[in-house]
Amino acid sequence: MGIGGGLGIPVGVSYEQAVSDRISVGGYLAYARKKESYNEYGEWKYSYVLAAARGSYHLKVNSERFDPYGGAMLGYNVASVKWSGDGSEPVSASAGGFMWGVHIGTRYWASQKVGAFAELGYGATVLNVGVAFKL
């Protein structure tokens, strides 16, 4: 299960470097958490940390502003859950595992250095949006 699977809104950062005019590689790091309360009995606290390598294939289009792409990622997801409740000792557990994902998206460059992006995917999140920068 990816970190976007009903466990809050993930916050992440990614970096990609072009290795050719159509292929880029880089990394992705994200964090998500969620709480579930059970009245006066206590609550579960879930958290996920994902570190992944990703690569994208960029389509050739007749536009300097649009950069459509598709790609994949492979990473490791560390999950933890903690229970805290009245009259009981806290319980916690952690687990981790390899995960994979695929994505399609586009960047729109508003200027030479700043733009926005949107991606649809499977594995890490269903929808990923944010700000893009060129160094």
XYZ file of N, CA and C in Angstrom:
405
model
N 0.848 -1.181 0.000
C 0.000 0.000 0.000
C 0.881 1.228 0.000
N 0.552 2.195 -0.766
C 1.317 3.425 -0.834
C 0.976 4.352 0.306
N 1.722 5.414 0.445
C 1.488 6.315 1.562
C 0.261 7.172 1.354
N -0.301 7.198 0.171
C -1.493 7.993 -0.058
C -2.779 7.220 0.180
N -2.698 5.973 0.614
C -3.855 5.109 0.746
C -4.720 5.434 1.938
N -5.326 6.610 2.002
C -6.222 6.965 3.084
C -5.529 7.380 4.354
N -4.258 7.643 4.326
C -3.528 7.977 5.540
C -3.103 9.436 5.557
N -4.002 10.310 5.253
C -3.682 11.718 5.288
C -3.060 12.183 3.985
N -2.698 13.430 3.968
C -2.108 14.034 2.777
C -0.591 13.951 2.894
N 0.064 13.236 1.966
C 1.514 13.169 2.038
C 2.165 14.502 1.670
N 3.254 14.791 2.330
C 4.073 15.960 2.021
C 5.413 15.417 1.562
N 5.846 15.853 0.379
C 7.070 15.281 -0.148
C 7.875 16.246 -0.983
N 9.052 15.790 -1.329
C 9.944 16.546 -2.191
C 10.594 15.546 -3.152
N 10.772 15.976 -4.390
C 11.451 15.125 -5.357
C 12.471 15.950 -6.127
N 13.451 15.254 -6.660
C 14.491 15.884 -7.460
C 14.752 14.980 -8.651
N 14.832 15.580 -9.835
C 15.175 14.819 -11.028
C 16.233 15.572 -11.822
N 17.144 14.805 -12.387
C 18.212 15.338 -13.213
C 18.113 14.693 -14.592
N 18.158 15.508 -15.637
C 18.110 14.978 -17.008
C 19.402 14.223 -17.302
N 19.261 13.020 -17.860
C 20.424 12.260 -18.324
C 20.473 12.236 -19.845
N 19.360 12.638 -20.479
C 19.295 12.842 -21.922
C 18.159 13.831 -22.171
N 17.853 14.112 -23.428
C 16.783 15.076 -23.694
C 15.401 14.518 -23.358
N 15.282 13.201 -23.147
C 13.981 12.599 -22.838
C 13.929 11.825 -21.522
N 15.042 11.524 -20.900
C 15.059 10.698 -19.695
C 15.641 11.480 -18.521
N 14.949 11.382 -17.368
C 15.451 11.992 -16.140
C 15.377 10.959 -15.018
N 16.300 11.070 -14.071
C 16.329 10.189 -12.900
C 16.502 11.043 -11.656
N 16.058 10.514 -10.532
C 16.192 11.270 -9.294
C 15.640 10.518 -8.108
N 15.253 11.286 -7.085
C 14.772 10.705 -5.849
C 13.491 11.354 -5.371
N 12.828 10.673 -4.438
C 11.561 11.126 -3.873
C 11.564 10.790 -2.393
N 11.163 11.741 -1.547
C 11.068 11.548 -0.105
C 9.743 12.139 0.348
N 8.935 11.356 1.073
C 7.617 11.839 1.496
C 7.279 11.333 2.887
N 6.346 12.048 3.533
C 5.872 11.706 4.875
C 4.360 11.916 4.919
N 3.655 11.000 5.577
C 2.208 11.139 5.768
C 1.850 10.611 7.146
N 0.774 11.160 7.722
C 0.307 10.667 9.016
C -1.200 10.857 9.135
N -1.777 10.103 10.062
C -3.212 10.176 10.295
C -3.505 9.705 11.716
N -4.546 10.252 12.315
C -5.011 9.822 13.634
C -6.438 9.320 13.510
N -6.745 8.264 14.249
C -8.106 7.752 14.347
C -8.474 7.682 15.817
N -9.455 8.465 16.226
C -9.886 8.484 17.621
C -11.040 7.528 17.842
N -11.033 6.888 19.001
C -12.101 5.976 19.401
C -12.716 6.467 20.707
N -13.497 7.552 20.581
C -14.175 8.181 21.722
C -13.201 8.419 22.862
N -13.588 8.014 24.064
C -12.719 8.235 25.222
C -11.715 7.106 25.414
N -11.744 6.089 24.564
C -10.883 4.923 24.750
C -9.430 5.171 24.341
N -9.219 5.998 23.362
C -7.864 6.264 22.902
C -7.818 6.559 21.413
N -6.622 6.515 20.859
C -6.476 6.784 19.432
C -5.296 6.029 18.848
N -5.410 5.746 17.536
C -4.323 5.187 16.755
C -3.647 6.330 16.009
N -2.325 6.306 15.975
C -1.555 7.282 15.203
C -0.709 6.505 14.201
N -0.950 6.778 12.928
C -0.227 6.122 11.841
C 0.754 7.110 11.219
N 1.923 6.628 10.829
C 2.845 7.473 10.071
C 3.597 6.612 9.046
N 3.905 7.254 7.935
C 4.618 6.605 6.833
C 5.742 7.519 6.363
N 6.899 6.937 6.109
C 8.018 7.645 5.496
C 8.443 6.825 4.285
N 8.506 7.476 3.137
C 8.865 6.810 1.892
C 10.095 7.467 1.286
N 11.092 6.654 0.953
C 12.271 7.111 0.213
C 12.351 6.258 -1.051
N 12.460 6.900 -2.211
C 12.410 6.150 -3.469
C 13.295 6.781 -4.531
N 13.717 5.952 -5.459
C 14.366 6.419 -6.686
C 13.285 6.465 -7.754
N 13.345 7.458 -8.621
C 12.341 7.569 -9.676
C 12.996 7.956 -10.984
N 12.334 7.596 -12.058
C 12.787 7.944 -13.390
C 11.592 8.287 -14.254
N 11.802 9.176 -15.207
C 10.707 9.610 -16.072
C 11.162 9.681 -17.519
N 10.222 9.410 -18.411
C 10.424 9.562 -19.845
C 9.586 10.755 -20.289
N 10.221 11.762 -20.876
C 9.571 13.011 -21.272
C 9.200 12.967 -22.750
N 7.940 13.256 -23.029
C 7.461 13.268 -24.409
C 7.943 14.526 -25.123
N 8.127 14.418 -26.412
C 8.536 15.576 -27.211
C 7.278 16.273 -27.709
N 7.121 17.548 -27.346
C 5.968 18.340 -27.776
C 6.464 19.677 -28.322
N 5.619 20.343 -29.088
C 5.959 21.646 -29.661
C 5.598 22.772 -28.701
N 6.156 22.749 -27.515
C 5.883 23.787 -26.530
C 7.078 23.904 -25.593
N 7.483 25.118 -25.334
C 8.553 25.368 -24.366
C 8.015 25.342 -22.940
N 6.697 25.533 -22.789
C 6.099 25.637 -21.458
C 5.631 24.305 -20.886
N 5.146 23.383 -21.734
C 4.621 22.111 -21.260
C 5.670 21.012 -21.359
N 5.737 20.175 -20.331
C 6.679 19.056 -20.274
C 5.927 17.806 -19.794
N 5.207 17.102 -20.696
C 4.501 15.879 -20.290
C 5.481 14.714 -20.135
N 5.200 13.826 -19.166
C 6.107 12.715 -18.887
C 5.353 11.566 -18.225
N 5.976 10.433 -18.194
C 5.489 9.257 -17.490
C 6.686 8.531 -16.922
N 6.484 7.794 -15.847
C 7.630 7.124 -15.259
C 7.266 6.149 -14.162
N 8.298 5.732 -13.447
C 8.144 4.746 -12.386
C 9.073 5.081 -11.229
N 8.753 4.495 -10.065
C 9.634 4.646 -8.910
C 9.707 3.342 -8.141
N 10.812 3.168 -7.437
C 11.029 2.017 -6.579
C 11.624 2.540 -5.287
N 11.030 2.137 -4.162
C 11.514 2.676 -2.904
C 11.208 1.791 -1.728
N 11.418 2.353 -0.551
C 11.200 1.662 0.711
C 10.268 2.498 1.559
N 9.234 1.864 2.089
C 8.213 2.538 2.875
C 8.319 2.067 4.330
N 8.545 2.982 5.262
C 8.604 2.663 6.684
C 7.292 3.124 7.308
N 6.550 2.175 7.865
C 5.248 2.471 8.466
C 5.323 2.230 9.963
N 4.640 3.079 10.723
C 4.552 2.847 12.163
C 3.153 3.197 12.638
N 2.751 2.531 13.711
C 1.449 2.775 14.320
C 1.622 2.765 15.832
N 0.953 3.690 16.493
C 1.014 3.780 17.949
C -0.401 3.884 18.497
N -0.662 3.181 19.569
C -1.938 3.244 20.277
C -1.710 3.933 21.606
N -2.548 4.890 21.913
C -2.507 5.518 23.232
C -3.942 5.590 23.738
N -4.141 5.084 24.933
C -5.482 5.059 25.477
C -5.461 5.162 26.986
N -6.596 5.521 27.541
C -6.728 5.645 28.986
C -6.653 4.277 29.639
N -5.861 4.183 30.703
C -5.791 2.956 31.479
C -5.068 1.811 30.812
N -4.463 2.046 29.681
C -3.735 0.954 29.039
C -2.338 1.422 28.689
N -1.455 0.482 28.599
C -0.093 0.819 28.227
C -0.034 1.082 26.736
N 0.733 2.084 26.326
C 0.833 2.360 24.881
C 1.432 1.174 24.127
N 0.876 0.938 22.977
C 1.357 -0.120 22.095
C 1.871 0.556 20.831
N 2.982 0.097 20.311
C 3.478 0.648 19.056
C 4.084 -0.474 18.233
N 4.087 -0.270 16.953
C 4.677 -1.244 16.038
C 5.196 -0.504 14.822
N 6.152 -1.108 14.162
C 6.636 -0.520 12.920
C 6.871 -1.646 11.921
N 6.816 -1.284 10.678
C 7.035 -2.240 9.597
C 7.593 -1.469 8.414
N 8.115 -2.174 7.494
C 8.625 -1.528 6.297
C 8.630 -2.520 5.164
N 8.770 -1.980 3.997
C 8.825 -2.858 2.848
C 9.077 -2.093 1.572
N 9.517 -2.828 0.584
C 9.734 -2.213 -0.715
C 8.398 -1.896 -1.361
N 8.349 -0.824 -2.091
C 7.141 -0.456 -2.814
C 7.543 0.086 -4.173
N 6.591 0.074 -5.074
C 6.824 0.600 -6.419
C 5.631 1.469 -6.786
N 5.828 2.288 -7.785
C 4.751 3.141 -8.255
C 4.991 3.570 -9.688
N 3.932 4.014 -10.333
C 4.001 4.571 -11.683
C 3.293 5.920 -11.671
N 3.666 6.785 -12.586
C 3.056 8.113 -12.648
C 3.036 8.635 -14.082
N 2.043 9.484 -14.364
C 2.020 10.288 -15.582
C 1.725 11.711 -15.132
N 2.311 12.662 -15.810
C 2.094 14.046 -15.396
C 2.635 15.032 -16.400
N 2.553 16.286 -16.015
C 3.114 17.356 -16.834
C 3.570 18.492 -15.937
N 4.564 19.181 -16.414
C 4.996 20.431 -15.790
C 4.580 21.571 -16.714
N 4.208 22.680 -16.106
C 3.931 23.893 -16.869
C 4.886 24.953 -16.347
N 5.765 25.431 -17.212
C 6.769 26.424 -16.826
C 6.207 27.819 -17.052
N 5.921 28.542 -15.975
C 5.419 29.912 -16.044
C 6.545 30.873 -16.421
N 7.780 30.518 -16.072
C 8.957 31.310 -16.431
C 10.092 30.337 -16.724
N 11.293 30.836 -16.955
C 12.445 29.982 -17.234
C 12.814 29.096 -16.048
N 12.505 29.532 -14.819
C 12.957 28.832 -13.615
C 11.846 28.289 -12.718
N 10.598 28.762 -12.861
C 9.524 28.392 -11.939
C 8.304 27.905 -12.709
N 7.709 26.836 -12.203
C 6.511 26.289 -12.827
C 5.680 25.506 -11.828
N 4.716 24.777 -12.329
C 3.852 23.929 -11.519
C 3.793 22.556 -12.169
N 3.444 21.541 -11.367
C 3.300 20.204 -11.930
C 2.086 19.513 -11.338
N 1.586 18.536 -12.073
C 0.503 17.673 -11.600
C 0.777 16.268 -12.125
N 0.597 15.265 -11.245
C 0.810 13.874 -11.614
C -0.345 13.017 -11.110
N -0.706 12.026 -11.912
C -1.607 10.968 -11.494
C -0.756 9.716 -11.374
N -1.033 8.900 -10.354
C -0.183 7.744 -10.184
C -0.803 6.626 -9.402
N 0.000 5.591 -9.225
C -0.361 4.429 -8.442
C 0.862 4.025 -7.631
N 0.669 3.696 -6.367
C 1.777 3.225 -5.543
C 2.092 4.169 -4.412
N 2.450 5.401 -4.711
C 2.763 6.366 -3.658
C 1.564 7.276 -3.394
N 1.063 7.927 -4.406
C -0.126 8.768 -4.277
C -0.939 8.687 -5.559
N -2.214 8.984 -5.439
C -3.085 9.010 -6.614
C -2.923 10.334 -7.349
N -2.809 11.435 -6.600
C -2.651 12.771 -7.172
C -1.512 13.472 -6.465
N -0.624 14.041 -7.241
C 0.529 14.757 -6.713
C 0.599 16.098 -7.436
N 0.545 17.204 -6.726
C 0.631 18.542 -7.325
C 1.641 19.364 -6.545
N 2.237 20.339 -7.212
C 3.193 21.180 -6.519
C 3.869 22.193 -7.403
N 4.916 22.765 -6.880
C 5.718 23.785 -7.544
C 6.993 23.139 -8.057
N 7.423 23.528 -9.248
C 8.642 22.992 -9.864
C 9.654 24.129 -10.033
N 10.921 23.799 -9.828
C 12.004 24.776 -9.988
C 13.088 24.194 -10.865
N 13.696 25.038 -11.686
C 14.887 24.656 -12.452
C 16.071 25.338 -11.795
N 17.120 24.583 -11.569
C 18.339 25.135 -10.958
C 19.256 25.689 -12.008
